[in-house]
Coordinates of N, CA and C in Angstrom, one line a residue:
X1 N 18.4 10.5 27.3 CA 18.4 10.6 28.7 C 19.2 11.9 29.1
X2 N 18.6 12.7 29.9 CA 19.3 13.9 30.4 C 19.4 14.0 31.9
X3 N 20.5 14.4 32.4 CA 20.7 14.6 33.8 C 21.3 15.9 34.1
X4 N 20.7 16.6 35.1 CA 21.3 17.8 35.6 C 22.0 17.3 36.9
X5 N 23.3 17.5 36.9 CA 24.2 17.0 38.0 C 24.6 18.3 38.8
X6 N 24.2 18.3 40.1 CA 24.6 19.4 40.9 C 25.4 18.9 42.1
X7 N 26.6 19.5 42.2 CA 27.5 19.2 43.4 C 26.9 20.0 44.6
X8 N 26.5 19.2 45.6 CA 25.9 19.8 46.8 C 26.6 19.5 48.1
X9 N 26.4 20.4 49.0 CA 26.8 20.1 50.4 C 25.7 19.5 51.2
X10 N 24.5 19.7 50.7 CA 23.3 19.0 51.2 C 22.1 19.2 50.3
X11 N 21.2 18.3 50.3 CA 20.0 18.3 49.5 C 18.9 17.5 50.2
X12 N 17.6 17.8 49.9 CA 16.6 17.0 50.4 C 15.3 17.1 49.5
X13 N 14.5 16.1 49.6 CA 13.2 16.0 48.9 C 12.1 15.9 50.0
X14 N 11.1 16.8 49.9 CA 9.9 16.6 50.7 C 8.7 16.4 49.9
X15 N 7.8 15.6 50.4 CA 6.5 15.4 49.8 C 5.4 15.6 50.8
X16 N 4.5 16.5 50.5 CA 3.4 16.8 51.5 C 4.0 17.3 52.8
X17 N 5.1 18.0 52.8 CA 5.6 18.5 54.0 C 6.5 17.6 54.8
X18 N 6.6 16.3 54.3 CA 7.4 15.3 55.0 C 8.7 15.1 54.2
X19 N 9.9 15.1 54.9 CA 11.1 14.8 54.2 C 11.2 13.3 53.9
X20 N 11.4 13.0 52.6 CA 11.4 11.6 52.2 C 12.9 11.1 51.9
X21 N 13.8 12.1 51.7 CA 15.2 11.7 51.4 C 16.0 13.0 51.6
X22 N 17.2 12.7 52.2 CA 18.2 13.8 52.4 C 19.6 13.3 52.3
X23 N 20.5 14.1 51.8 CA 21.9 13.8 51.8 C 22.8 14.9 52.2
X24 N 24.0 14.6 52.6 CA 25.0 15.6 52.8 C 25.8 15.8 51.6
X25 N 27.1 15.9 51.7 CA 28.0 16.2 50.5 C 27.8 15.1 49.4
X26 N 27.6 15.5 48.2 CA 27.5 14.6 47.1 C 26.9 15.2 45.9
X27 N 26.0 14.4 45.2 CA 25.4 14.8 44.0 C 23.9 14.8 44.1
X28 N 23.2 15.9 43.7 CA 21.8 15.9 43.4 C 21.6 15.7 41.9
X29 N 20.9 14.6 41.5 CA 20.7 14.3 40.1 C 19.2 14.6 39.8
X30 N 19.0 15.4 38.8 CA 17.6 15.6 38.2 C 17.6 14.8 36.9
X31 N 16.8 13.7 36.9 CA 16.9 12.7 35.8 C 15.7 12.7 34.9
X32 N 15.9 13.0 33.6 CA 14.9 12.9 32.6 C 15.1 11.8 31.6
X33 N 14.0 11.1 31.3 CA 14.1 10.0 30.4 C 13.3 10.4 29.1
X34 N 13.9 10.1 27.9 CA 13.3 10.4 26.7 C 12.7 9.1 26.1
X35 N 11.8 9.2 25.1 CA 11.1 8.1 24.5 C 12.0 7.1 23.8
X36 N 13.2 7.6 23.4 CA 14.2 6.7 22.6 C 15.2 6.1 23.5
X37 N 15.2 6.4 24.8 CA 16.2 6.0 25.7 C 16.1 4.5 26.0
X38 N 17.2 3.8 26.2 CA 17.2 2.4 26.5 C 18.4 2.1 27.4
X39 N 18.7 0.8 27.7 CA 19.7 0.4 28.6 C 21.0 1.0 28.3
X40 N 21.4 1.2 27.1 CA 22.7 1.8 26.7 C 22.8 3.2 27.3
X41 N 21.8 4.0 27.2 CA 21.8 5.4 27.7 C 21.9 5.3 29.3
X42 N 21.2 4.5 29.9 CA 21.2 4.3 31.4 C 22.6 4.0 31.8
X43 N 23.2 3.0 31.2 CA 24.6 2.5 31.6 C 25.6 3.6 31.4
X44 N 25.5 4.3 30.2 CA 26.5 5.4 29.9 C 26.4 6.5 30.9
X45 N 25.2 6.9 31.3 CA 25.1 8.1 32.2 C 25.4 7.6 33.6
X46 N 25.1 6.4 34.0 CA 25.5 5.9 35.3 C 27.0 6.0 35.5
X47 N 27.7 5.5 34.5 CA 29.2 5.5 34.5 C 29.7 7.0 34.6
X48 N 29.1 7.8 33.8 CA 29.5 9.2 33.8 C 29.3 9.9 35.2
X49 N 28.1 9.7 35.8 CA 27.8 10.3 37.1 C 28.8 9.8 38.1
X50 N 29.1 8.5 38.1 CA 30.0 7.9 39.1 C 31.4 8.4 39.0
X51 N 31.8 8.7 37.8 CA 33.2 9.0 37.5 C 33.5 10.5 37.2
X52 N 32.5 11.3 37.0 CA 32.8 12.7 36.6 C 33.5 13.4 37.8
X53 N 34.6 14.1 37.5 CA 35.5 14.6 38.5 C 35.2 16.1 38.7
X54 N 34.2 16.3 39.7 CA 33.8 17.7 39.9 C 34.0 18.1 41.4
X55 N 34.7 17.2 42.2 CA 34.9 17.5 43.6 C 36.4 17.9 43.7
X56 N 36.7 18.8 44.6 CA 38.0 19.4 44.8 C 39.0 18.4 45.4
X57 N 40.2 18.4 44.9 CA 41.3 17.6 45.5 C 42.0 18.5 46.5
X58 N 43.0 18.0 47.2 CA 43.7 18.9 48.2 C 44.3 20.2 47.7
X59 N 44.5 20.2 46.3 CA 45.0 21.5 45.7 C 43.9 22.3 45.2
X60 N 42.6 22.0 45.5 CA 41.5 22.8 45.1 C 41.2 22.7 43.6
X61 N 41.6 21.6 43.0 CA 41.3 21.4 41.6 C 40.2 20.4 41.5
X62 N 39.2 20.6 40.6 CA 38.1 19.6 40.4 C 38.8 18.3 39.8
X63 N 39.1 17.4 40.7 CA 39.8 16.2 40.2 C 39.3 14.9 40.9
X64 N 38.3 15.0 41.7 CA 37.8 13.8 42.4 C 36.3 13.6 42.0
X65 N 36.0 12.3 42.0 CA 34.6 11.9 41.7 C 33.8 11.7 43.0
X66 N 32.5 11.5 42.9 CA 31.7 11.3 44.0 C 32.1 10.0 44.7
X67 N 32.6 9.0 43.9 CA 33.2 7.8 44.5 C 34.4 8.1 45.3
X68 N 35.3 8.9 44.8 CA 36.5 9.2 45.5 C 36.3 9.8 46.8
X69 N 35.3 10.6 47.0 CA 35.0 11.3 48.2 C 34.0 10.5 49.1
X70 N 33.5 9.4 48.6 CA 32.5 8.6 49.2 C 31.3 9.5 49.6
X71 N 30.9 10.3 48.6 CA 29.8 11.1 48.7 C 28.4 10.4 48.6
X72 N 27.4 11.2 48.7 CA 26.0 10.6 48.7 C 25.4 11.0 47.4
X73 N 24.3 10.3 47.0 CA 23.6 10.6 45.7 C 22.1 10.7 46.1
X74 N 21.5 11.8 45.6 CA 20.1 11.9 45.7 C 19.6 12.1 44.2
X75 N 18.8 11.1 43.8 CA 18.3 11.0 42.4 C 16.8 11.3 42.4
X76 N 16.4 12.3 41.5 CA 15.1 12.8 41.5 C 14.6 12.7 40.0
X77 N 13.5 12.0 39.8 CA 13.0 12.0 38.4 C 12.4 13.4 38.0
X78 N 12.7 13.7 36.7 CA 12.4 15.1 36.3 C 12.0 15.1 34.8
X79 N 10.8 14.7 34.5 CA 10.4 14.7 33.1 C 10.4 16.0 32.4
X80 N 10.4 17.1 33.2 CA 10.4 18.5 32.6 C 11.7 18.8 31.9
X81 N 12.7 18.0 32.1 CA 14.0 18.2 31.3 C 13.7 18.1 29.8
X82 N 12.7 17.4 29.4 CA 12.3 17.2 28.0 C 11.3 18.2 27.5
X83 N 11.1 19.3 28.2 CA 10.1 20.3 27.8 C 10.5 20.9 26.4
X84 N 9.5 21.0 25.6 CA 9.7 21.7 24.3 C 9.0 23.1 24.5
X85 N 9.9 24.1 24.3 CA 9.4 25.5 24.5 C 9.4 26.3 23.2
X86 N 9.5 25.6 22.0 CA 9.7 26.3 20.8 C 8.4 27.1 20.4
X87 N 7.2 26.6 20.7 CA 6.0 27.2 20.3 C 5.3 27.8 21.5
X88 N 4.9 29.0 21.5 CA 4.1 29.6 22.5 C 4.8 29.7 23.9
X89 N 4.1 29.9 24.9 CA 4.6 30.1 26.2 C 4.4 28.9 27.2
X90 N 3.6 28.0 26.8 CA 3.3 26.8 27.6 C 4.1 25.6 27.1
X91 N 5.0 25.1 28.0 CA 5.9 24.0 27.5 C 5.0 22.8 27.2
X92 N 5.5 22.0 26.2 CA 5.0 20.7 25.9 C 5.9 19.6 26.4
X93 N 5.4 18.6 26.8 CA 6.2 17.5 27.4 C 6.1 16.2 26.6
X94 N 5.7 16.3 25.3 CA 5.5 15.2 24.4 C 6.8 14.5 24.1
X95 N 7.9 15.2 24.3 CA 9.3 14.6 24.1 C 9.8 13.8 25.2
X96 N 9.1 13.7 26.3 CA 9.5 12.9 27.5 C 8.9 11.5 27.2
X97 N 9.6 10.5 27.8 CA 9.1 9.1 27.7 C 7.8 8.9 28.5
X98 N 7.0 7.9 28.1 CA 5.8 7.6 28.9 C 6.2 7.2 30.3
X99 N 5.3 7.4 31.3 CA 5.6 7.1 32.7 C 6.1 5.6 32.8
X100 N 5.5 4.7 32.1 CA 5.9 3.3 32.2 C 7.3 3.0 31.8
X101 N 7.7 3.6 30.7 CA 9.1 3.5 30.2 C 10.0 4.2 31.1
X102 N 9.7 5.4 31.5 CA 10.6 6.3 32.3 C 10.8 5.7 33.7
X103 N 9.7 5.2 34.3 CA 9.9 4.6 35.6 C 10.9 3.4 35.6
X104 N 10.8 2.5 34.6 CA 11.7 1.4 34.6 C 13.1 1.8 34.4
X105 N 13.3 2.7 33.4 CA 14.7 3.1 33.2 C 15.3 3.9 34.3
X106 N 14.5 4.7 35.0 CA 14.9 5.5 36.1 C 15.3 4.5 37.3
X107 N 14.5 3.5 37.5 CA 14.8 2.5 38.5 C 16.1 1.8 38.2
X108 N 16.2 1.4 36.9 CA 17.4 0.7 36.4 C 18.7 1.6 36.7
X109 N 18.6 2.8 36.4 CA 19.7 3.8 36.6 C 20.1 3.8 38.1
X110 N 19.1 4.0 38.9 CA 19.4 4.0 40.4 C 20.0 2.7 40.9
X111 N 19.5 1.6 40.3 CA 20.1 0.3 40.7 C 21.6 0.2 40.4
X112 N 22.0 0.7 39.2 CA 23.4 0.7 38.8 C 24.2 1.5 39.8
X113 N 23.7 2.7 40.0 CA 24.4 3.6 41.0 C 24.6 3.0 42.3
X114 N 23.5 2.4 42.8 CA 23.5 1.8 44.2 C 24.4 0.6 44.4
X115 N 24.9 0.1 43.3 CA 25.9 -1.0 43.4 C 27.2 -0.4 43.9
X116 N 27.4 0.9 43.7 CA 28.7 1.5 44.0 C 28.5 2.4 45.3
X117 N 27.5 3.2 45.3 CA 27.2 4.1 46.5 C 25.8 4.1 46.8
X118 N 25.4 4.4 48.1 CA 24.0 4.5 48.4 C 23.3 5.6 47.7
X119 N 22.1 5.3 47.2 CA 21.3 6.2 46.4 C 20.0 6.4 47.1
X120 N 19.7 7.7 47.4 CA 18.4 8.1 47.9 C 17.6 8.7 46.8
X121 N 16.3 8.6 46.8 CA 15.4 9.0 45.7 C 14.2 9.8 46.3
X122 N 13.6 10.5 45.4 CA 12.3 11.1 45.6 C 11.3 10.0 45.3
X123 N 10.1 10.4 45.0 CA 9.0 9.4 44.6 C 8.6 9.7 43.1
X124 N 8.8 8.7 42.3 CA 8.5 8.9 40.9 C 7.1 9.4 40.7
X125 N 6.9 10.5 39.9 CA 5.6 11.0 39.6 C 5.0 11.9 40.7
X126 N 5.6 12.0 41.8 CA 5.0 12.8 42.9 C 5.3 14.3 42.7
X127 N 4.5 15.1 43.4 CA 4.8 16.5 43.5 C 5.8 16.7 44.6
X128 N 7.0 17.0 44.2 CA 8.1 17.0 45.2 C 8.6 18.4 45.4
X129 N 9.1 18.7 46.5 CA 9.9 20.0 46.8 C 11.3 19.6 47.0
X130 N 12.2 20.1 46.2 CA 13.6 19.7 46.3 C 14.4 21.0 46.8
X131 N 15.1 20.8 47.8 CA 16.0 21.9 48.3 C 17.4 21.5 48.3
X132 N 18.3 22.4 48.1 CA 19.7 22.0 48.0 C 20.6 23.2 48.3
X133 N 21.8 22.9 48.7 CA 22.8 23.9 48.8 C 23.9 23.5 47.7
X134 N 23.9 24.2 46.6 CA 24.8 23.9 45.5 C 26.1 24.4 45.9
X135 N 27.1 23.5 45.9 CA 28.5 23.7 46.3 C 29.3 24.2 45.1
X136 N 29.6 25.5 45.1 CA 30.5 26.1 44.1 C 30.0 27.4 43.6
X137 N 28.9 27.5 42.9 CA 28.0 26.4 42.4 C 28.6 25.6 41.3
X138 N 28.4 24.3 41.3 CA 28.8 23.4 40.2 C 27.5 22.7 39.7
X139 N 27.2 22.9 38.4 CA 26.1 22.3 37.8 C 26.5 21.9 36.4
X140 N 26.3 20.6 36.1 CA 26.7 20.0 34.8 C 25.5 19.4 34.2
X141 N 25.3 19.5 32.9 CA 24.2 18.9 32.2 C 24.8 17.7 31.4
X142 N 24.3 16.5 31.6 CA 24.7 15.3 30.8 C 23.6 14.9 29.9
X143 N 23.9 14.5 28.7 CA 22.9 14.1 27.7 C 23.4 12.9 27.0
X144 N 22.8 11.7 27.2 CA 23.3 10.5 26.6 C 23.2 10.5 25.0
X145 N 22.5 11.4 24.5 CA 22.4 11.5 23.0 C 23.4 12.5 22.4
X146 N 24.2 13.2 23.3 CA 25.1 14.2 22.9 C 26.4 14.0 23.5
X147 N 27.1 12.9 23.2 CA 28.4 12.6 23.8 C 29.4 12.2 22.8

């Protein structure tokens, strides 16, 4: 499981020109699920996302988590994080989980997060437009297989 974590001052998802989710200060998560991912990966990365200290404290040091600041979370499914670009110029996505597996694990991930903070989402499998104002910019890549 891979997640691109972006500290944002705002972010939103639109589908077909209609805004389906938006947040203020918090985290935009681009979430990719691999074929070997399971509950352990979901639990590990949910804990990591909730506790990673990438928000500034009063001394302007990255020392606070999204929980500490009572920030918002926007979670967007992103199978393209598992793109294989080794051969040719057209990415292959065979290293991403099947939609059935990915949908369940993505939903499980969001349920864990939502026990702590409200979570807004895009629509799994939809053609989404994601806009954001990256604060910092701060972008962190988390990988459950590389910890």
